[in-house]
């Protein structure tokens, strides 16, 4: 089995390499094959390095695989990706990001074949997650690599933010590494290909995943559905507004009408610090009016037995106690399905403030955000009395970090910056460490641990 797996992987990589060289110059093709992201001409160095590293890993894997089982080989592949990380570090931050998305979209990433620890499984919104560790919005902004990212073992992947009309975002450079602090500053400004391009891409992926799932699975009578609409793994769609839009609610409504049919959950992003005036939508009246319009747009659509996708709001970590109380009141009054806590911060906590790069404008993510976002998470859990599922996001780089978020009130957690630095090997590591933390403290499930530090 392991030999066949290695052989198939090698053939797939060769085939994908040939296909990738024939992709045309347009990034807005409607066909599934042409929807893969084009690697910029300026990234040829990175492409050659990635190709060489990948071929090296396959050759080494071929020599190693004959003596091990499939699970062991899968673990080796994830560990081996650590060898590629230094190549990405040589590139400009945004070029490295583009290359990483391209690699995932082409399947040039390891695929998790091992089952998740049973203790990590949980049910949220009537769906069963194999694990609570997800990828936050901002990595796959245009839904180019959903299948590859879910295949790496994330319990869920959130794409976006997606704006109604394509926009370039802010001028480059706009992503800055603070490697020693394990942080990133970005001021991308909702760079997006727009909802039409993303809808075409998600539609093609949705059909393919659904077909593959229906042909390989048997009907289940479980009350909660395993995975998402299109198969294993949950897909979230994060909605944004255009920079020049005068009616923010209309932008979010347009996103709902176009993309909700493919989403297992939707997110209203009102907390990016890189779109002027966006965070003002977190005010009590503004947020209430916005959520009511978006909920109405979602509910007026025709839905089957599963009903409409849950609607969440993503908030900032730079909020006062009064702000948090207002958001909690709106969330409870309108029966919001969840909150994501939190987005990036405009503050520069120690030790980031000592790094000259900290003077760059934009939102800070990564390890320095952990304490701030976790404190906000804990406060919101108390304010909402544990009645609303919360997704903890900000500074998670280990299973212990994920566990602390859960104890602070998170039902699910999301990675971004640590994944950008650590690569695919971080995913199984965090899941294994999280399972150990739960067992160490005597919890039998994720749900038992949620909000443990708030009781």
JSON list of C-alpha atoms in Angstrom, two decimals, residues 166-274:
[
{"chain": "A", "resi": 166, "resn": "UNK", "atom": "CA", "xyz": [-12.35, 42.84, -7.82]},
{"chain": "A", "resi": 167, "resn": "UNK", "atom": "CA", "xyz": [-9.85, 45.16, -6.19]},
{"chain": "A", "resi": 168, "resn": "UNK", "atom": "CA", "xyz": [-6.07, 45.22, -5.98]},
{"chain": "A", "resi": 169, "resn": "UNK", "atom": "CA", "xyz": [-5.84, 46.19, -2.34]},
{"chain": "A", "resi": 170, "resn": "UNK", "atom": "CA", "xyz": [-3.15, 48.50, -1.00]},
{"chain": "A", "resi": 171, "resn": "UNK", "atom": "CA", "xyz": [0.14, 49.16, -2.73]},
{"chain": "A", "resi": 172, "resn": "UNK", "atom": "CA", "xyz": [3.08, 46.79, -2.26]},
{"chain": "A", "resi": 173, "resn": "UNK", "atom": "CA", "xyz": [5.04, 45.99, -0.22]},
{"chain": "A", "resi": 174, "resn": "UNK", "atom": "CA", "xyz": [2.23, 45.29, 2.23]},
{"chain": "A", "resi": 175, "resn": "UNK", "atom": "CA", "xyz": [3.30, 42.16, 4.11]},
{"chain": "A", "resi": 176, "resn": "UNK", "atom": "CA", "xyz": [6.21, 42.33, 6.55]},
{"chain": "A", "resi": 177, "resn": "UNK", "atom": "CA", "xyz": [7.80, 39.50, 8.53]},
{"chain": "A", "resi": 178, "resn": "UNK", "atom": "CA", "xyz": [8.93, 39.82, 12.13]},
{"chain": "A", "resi": 179, "resn": "UNK", "atom": "CA", "xyz": [10.50, 36.40, 12.17]},
{"chain": "A", "resi": 180, "resn": "UNK", "atom": "CA", "xyz": [12.17, 36.57, 15.57]},
{"chain": "A", "resi": 181, "resn": "UNK", "atom": "CA", "xyz": [8.85, 37.48, 17.20]},
{"chain": "A", "resi": 182, "resn": "UNK", "atom": "CA", "xyz": [6.89, 34.93, 15.19]},
{"chain": "A", "resi": 183, "resn": "UNK", "atom": "CA", "xyz": [4.72, 37.72, 13.82]},
{"chain": "A", "resi": 184, "resn": "UNK", "atom": "CA", "xyz": [3.57, 39.36, 10.59]},
{"chain": "A", "resi": 185, "resn": "UNK", "atom": "CA", "xyz": [2.30, 42.86, 9.82]},
{"chain": "A", "resi": 186, "resn": "UNK", "atom": "CA", "xyz": [0.03, 43.16, 6.81]},
{"chain": "A", "resi": 187, "resn": "UNK", "atom": "CA", "xyz": [-1.90, 46.00, 5.22]},
{"chain": "A", "resi": 188, "resn": "UNK", "atom": "CA", "xyz": [-3.25, 44.13, 2.19]},
{"chain": "A", "resi": 189, "resn": "UNK", "atom": "CA", "xyz": [-6.59, 45.93, 2.18]},
{"chain": "A", "resi": 190, "resn": "UNK", "atom": "CA", "xyz": [-8.93, 43.18, 0.98]},
{"chain": "A", "resi": 191, "resn": "UNK", "atom": "CA", "xyz": [-7.12, 42.35, -2.26]},
{"chain": "A", "resi": 192, "resn": "UNK", "atom": "CA", "xyz": [-9.68, 40.12, -3.96]},
{"chain": "A", "resi": 193, "resn": "UNK", "atom": "CA", "xyz": [-10.58, 38.72, -7.38]},
{"chain": "A", "resi": 194, "resn": "UNK", "atom": "CA", "xyz": [-14.23, 39.41, -6.55]},
{"chain": "A", "resi": 195, "resn": "UNK", "atom": "CA", "xyz": [-17.27, 37.25, -5.89]},
{"chain": "A", "resi": 196, "resn": "UNK", "atom": "CA", "xyz": [-17.85, 36.22, -9.53]},
{"chain": "A", "resi": 197, "resn": "UNK", "atom": "CA", "xyz": [-14.40, 34.65, -9.91]},
{"chain": "A", "resi": 198, "resn": "UNK", "atom": "CA", "xyz": [-14.59, 33.04, -6.47]},
{"chain": "A", "resi": 199, "resn": "UNK", "atom": "CA", "xyz": [-18.11, 31.71, -7.13]},
{"chain": "A", "resi": 200, "resn": "UNK", "atom": "CA", "xyz": [-16.96, 30.03, -10.35]},
{"chain": "A", "resi": 201, "resn": "UNK", "atom": "CA", "xyz": [-14.04, 28.46, -8.57]},
{"chain": "A", "resi": 202, "resn": "UNK", "atom": "CA", "xyz": [-16.08, 27.28, -5.58]},
{"chain": "A", "resi": 203, "resn": "UNK", "atom": "CA", "xyz": [-18.78, 25.94, -7.91]},
{"chain": "A", "resi": 204, "resn": "UNK", "atom": "CA", "xyz": [-16.29, 23.78, -9.78]},
{"chain": "A", "resi": 205, "resn": "UNK", "atom": "CA", "xyz": [-14.68, 22.55, -6.56]},
{"chain": "A", "resi": 206, "resn": "UNK", "atom": "CA", "xyz": [-18.08, 21.96, -4.94]},
{"chain": "A", "resi": 207, "resn": "UNK", "atom": "CA", "xyz": [-19.24, 19.71, -7.77]},
{"chain": "A", "resi": 208, "resn": "UNK", "atom": "CA", "xyz": [-16.01, 17.75, -7.85]},
{"chain": "A", "resi": 209, "resn": "UNK", "atom": "CA", "xyz": [-15.87, 17.18, -4.09]},
{"chain": "A", "resi": 210, "resn": "UNK", "atom": "CA", "xyz": [-19.55, 16.22, -3.94]},
{"chain": "A", "resi": 211, "resn": "UNK", "atom": "CA", "xyz": [-19.16, 13.70, -6.77]},
{"chain": "A", "resi": 212, "resn": "UNK", "atom": "CA", "xyz": [-16.10, 12.13, -5.15]},
{"chain": "A", "resi": 213, "resn": "UNK", "atom": "CA", "xyz": [-17.83, 11.93, -1.77]},
{"chain": "A", "resi": 214, "resn": "UNK", "atom": "CA", "xyz": [-21.05, 10.39, -3.10]},
{"chain": "A", "resi": 215, "resn": "UNK", "atom": "CA", "xyz": [-19.12, 7.70, -4.96]},
{"chain": "A", "resi": 216, "resn": "UNK", "atom": "CA", "xyz": [-16.99, 6.71, -1.96]},
{"chain": "A", "resi": 217, "resn": "UNK", "atom": "CA", "xyz": [-19.37, 6.99, 1.01]},
{"chain": "A", "resi": 218, "resn": "UNK", "atom": "CA", "xyz": [-22.47, 5.23, 2.21]},
{"chain": "A", "resi": 219, "resn": "UNK", "atom": "CA", "xyz": [-25.64, 6.96, 3.47]},
{"chain": "A", "resi": 220, "resn": "UNK", "atom": "CA", "xyz": [-25.69, 7.89, 7.15]},
{"chain": "A", "resi": 221, "resn": "UNK", "atom": "CA", "xyz": [-28.67, 8.23, 9.42]},
{"chain": "A", "resi": 222, "resn": "UNK", "atom": "CA", "xyz": [-26.78, 10.42, 11.87]},
{"chain": "A", "resi": 223, "resn": "UNK", "atom": "CA", "xyz": [-28.67, 13.54, 12.91]},
{"chain": "A", "resi": 224, "resn": "UNK", "atom": "CA", "xyz": [-25.51, 15.61, 12.48]},
{"chain": "A", "resi": 225, "resn": "UNK", "atom": "CA", "xyz": [-23.96, 15.64, 9.03]},
{"chain": "A", "resi": 226, "resn": "UNK", "atom": "CA", "xyz": [-20.36, 14.48, 8.67]},
{"chain": "A", "resi": 227, "resn": "UNK", "atom": "CA", "xyz": [-18.28, 17.23, 7.14]},
{"chain": "A", "resi": 228, "resn": "UNK", "atom": "CA", "xyz": [-19.59, 20.00, 4.92]},
{"chain": "A", "resi": 229, "resn": "UNK", "atom": "CA", "xyz": [-21.99, 20.40, 2.02]},
{"chain": "A", "resi": 230, "resn": "UNK", "atom": "CA", "xyz": [-19.56, 19.00, -0.51]},
{"chain": "A", "resi": 231, "resn": "UNK", "atom": "CA", "xyz": [-17.77, 16.36, 1.55]},
{"chain": "A", "resi": 232, "resn": "UNK", "atom": "CA", "xyz": [-15.23, 15.94, 4.34]},
{"chain": "A", "resi": 233, "resn": "UNK", "atom": "CA", "xyz": [-13.98, 19.17, 5.84]},
{"chain": "A", "resi": 234, "resn": "UNK", "atom": "CA", "xyz": [-15.93, 22.33, 6.55]},
{"chain": "A", "resi": 235, "resn": "UNK", "atom": "CA", "xyz": [-15.72, 25.38, 4.27]},
{"chain": "A", "resi": 236, "resn": "UNK", "atom": "CA", "xyz": [-16.24, 28.91, 5.58]},
{"chain": "A", "resi": 237, "resn": "UNK", "atom": "CA", "xyz": [-16.57, 31.97, 3.35]},
{"chain": "A", "resi": 238, "resn": "UNK", "atom": "CA", "xyz": [-15.45, 35.33, 4.75]},
{"chain": "A", "resi": 239, "resn": "UNK", "atom": "CA", "xyz": [-17.17, 38.35, 3.20]},
{"chain": "A", "resi": 240, "resn": "UNK", "atom": "CA", "xyz": [-15.68, 41.84, 2.91]},
{"chain": "A", "resi": 241, "resn": "UNK", "atom": "CA", "xyz": [-16.69, 45.21, 1.49]},
{"chain": "A", "resi": 242, "resn": "UNK", "atom": "CA", "xyz": [-15.08, 47.17, -1.31]},
{"chain": "A", "resi": 243, "resn": "UNK", "atom": "CA", "xyz": [-12.92, 50.10, -0.26]},
{"chain": "A", "resi": 244, "resn": "UNK", "atom": "CA", "xyz": [-14.97, 52.65, -2.23]},
{"chain": "A", "resi": 245, "resn": "UNK", "atom": "CA", "xyz": [-18.38, 51.23, -1.39]},
{"chain": "A", "resi": 246, "resn": "UNK", "atom": "CA", "xyz": [-20.81, 53.65, 0.28]},
{"chain": "A", "resi": 247, "resn": "UNK", "atom": "CA", "xyz": [-23.26, 50.91, 1.33]},
{"chain": "A", "resi": 248, "resn": "UNK", "atom": "CA", "xyz": [-21.39, 48.26, 3.29]},
{"chain": "A", "resi": 249, "resn": "UNK", "atom": "CA", "xyz": [-24.50, 46.19, 3.98]},
{"chain": "A", "resi": 250, "resn": "UNK", "atom": "CA", "xyz": [-25.24, 45.95, 0.24]},
{"chain": "A", "resi": 251, "resn": "UNK", "atom": "CA", "xyz": [-21.75, 44.52, -0.33]},
{"chain": "A", "resi": 252, "resn": "UNK", "atom": "CA", "xyz": [-22.24, 41.83, 2.31]},
{"chain": "A", "resi": 253, "resn": "UNK", "atom": "CA", "xyz": [-25.74, 41.03, 0.99]},
{"chain": "A", "resi": 254, "resn": "UNK", "atom": "CA", "xyz": [-24.31, 40.58, -2.49]},
{"chain": "A", "resi": 255, "resn": "UNK", "atom": "CA", "xyz": [-21.74, 38.19, -1.08]},
{"chain": "A", "resi": 256, "resn": "UNK", "atom": "CA", "xyz": [-24.44, 36.18, 0.67]},
{"chain": "A", "resi": 257, "resn": "UNK", "atom": "CA", "xyz": [-26.57, 35.91, -2.47]},
{"chain": "A", "resi": 258, "resn": "UNK", "atom": "CA", "xyz": [-23.66, 34.75, -4.60]},
{"chain": "A", "resi": 259, "resn": "UNK", "atom": "CA", "xyz": [-21.54, 32.57, -2.31]},
{"chain": "A", "resi": 260, "resn": "UNK", "atom": "CA", "xyz": [-23.70, 31.16, 0.47]},
{"chain": "A", "resi": 261, "resn": "UNK", "atom": "CA", "xyz": [-24.77, 28.15, -1.59]},
{"chain": "A", "resi": 262, "resn": "UNK", "atom": "CA", "xyz": [-21.20, 26.85, -1.34]},
{"chain": "A", "resi": 263, "resn": "UNK", "atom": "CA", "xyz": [-20.51, 27.82, 2.28]},
{"chain": "A", "resi": 264, "resn": "UNK", "atom": "CA", "xyz": [-20.90, 25.70, 5.39]},
{"chain": "A", "resi": 265, "resn": "UNK", "atom": "CA", "xyz": [-20.75, 28.98, 7.31]},
{"chain": "A", "resi": 266, "resn": "UNK", "atom": "CA", "xyz": [-20.50, 32.67, 6.42]},
{"chain": "A", "resi": 267, "resn": "UNK", "atom": "CA", "xyz": [-18.48, 35.42, 8.10]},
{"chain": "A", "resi": 268, "resn": "UNK", "atom": "CA", "xyz": [-19.11, 39.17, 8.11]},
{"chain": "A", "resi": 269, "resn": "UNK", "atom": "CA", "xyz": [-15.68, 40.73, 8.42]},
{"chain": "A", "resi": 270, "resn": "UNK", "atom": "CA", "xyz": [-16.04, 44.14, 10.08]},
{"chain": "A", "resi": 271, "resn": "UNK", "atom": "CA", "xyz": [-12.67, 44.17, 11.80]},
{"chain": "A", "resi": 272, "resn": "UNK", "atom": "CA", "xyz": [-9.85, 44.48, 9.28]},
{"chain": "A", "resi": 273, "resn": "UNK", "atom": "CA", "xyz": [-7.76, 47.55, 10.16]},
{"chain": "A", "resi": 274, "resn": "UNK", "atom": "CA", "xyz": [-6.74, 48.03, 6.52]}
]
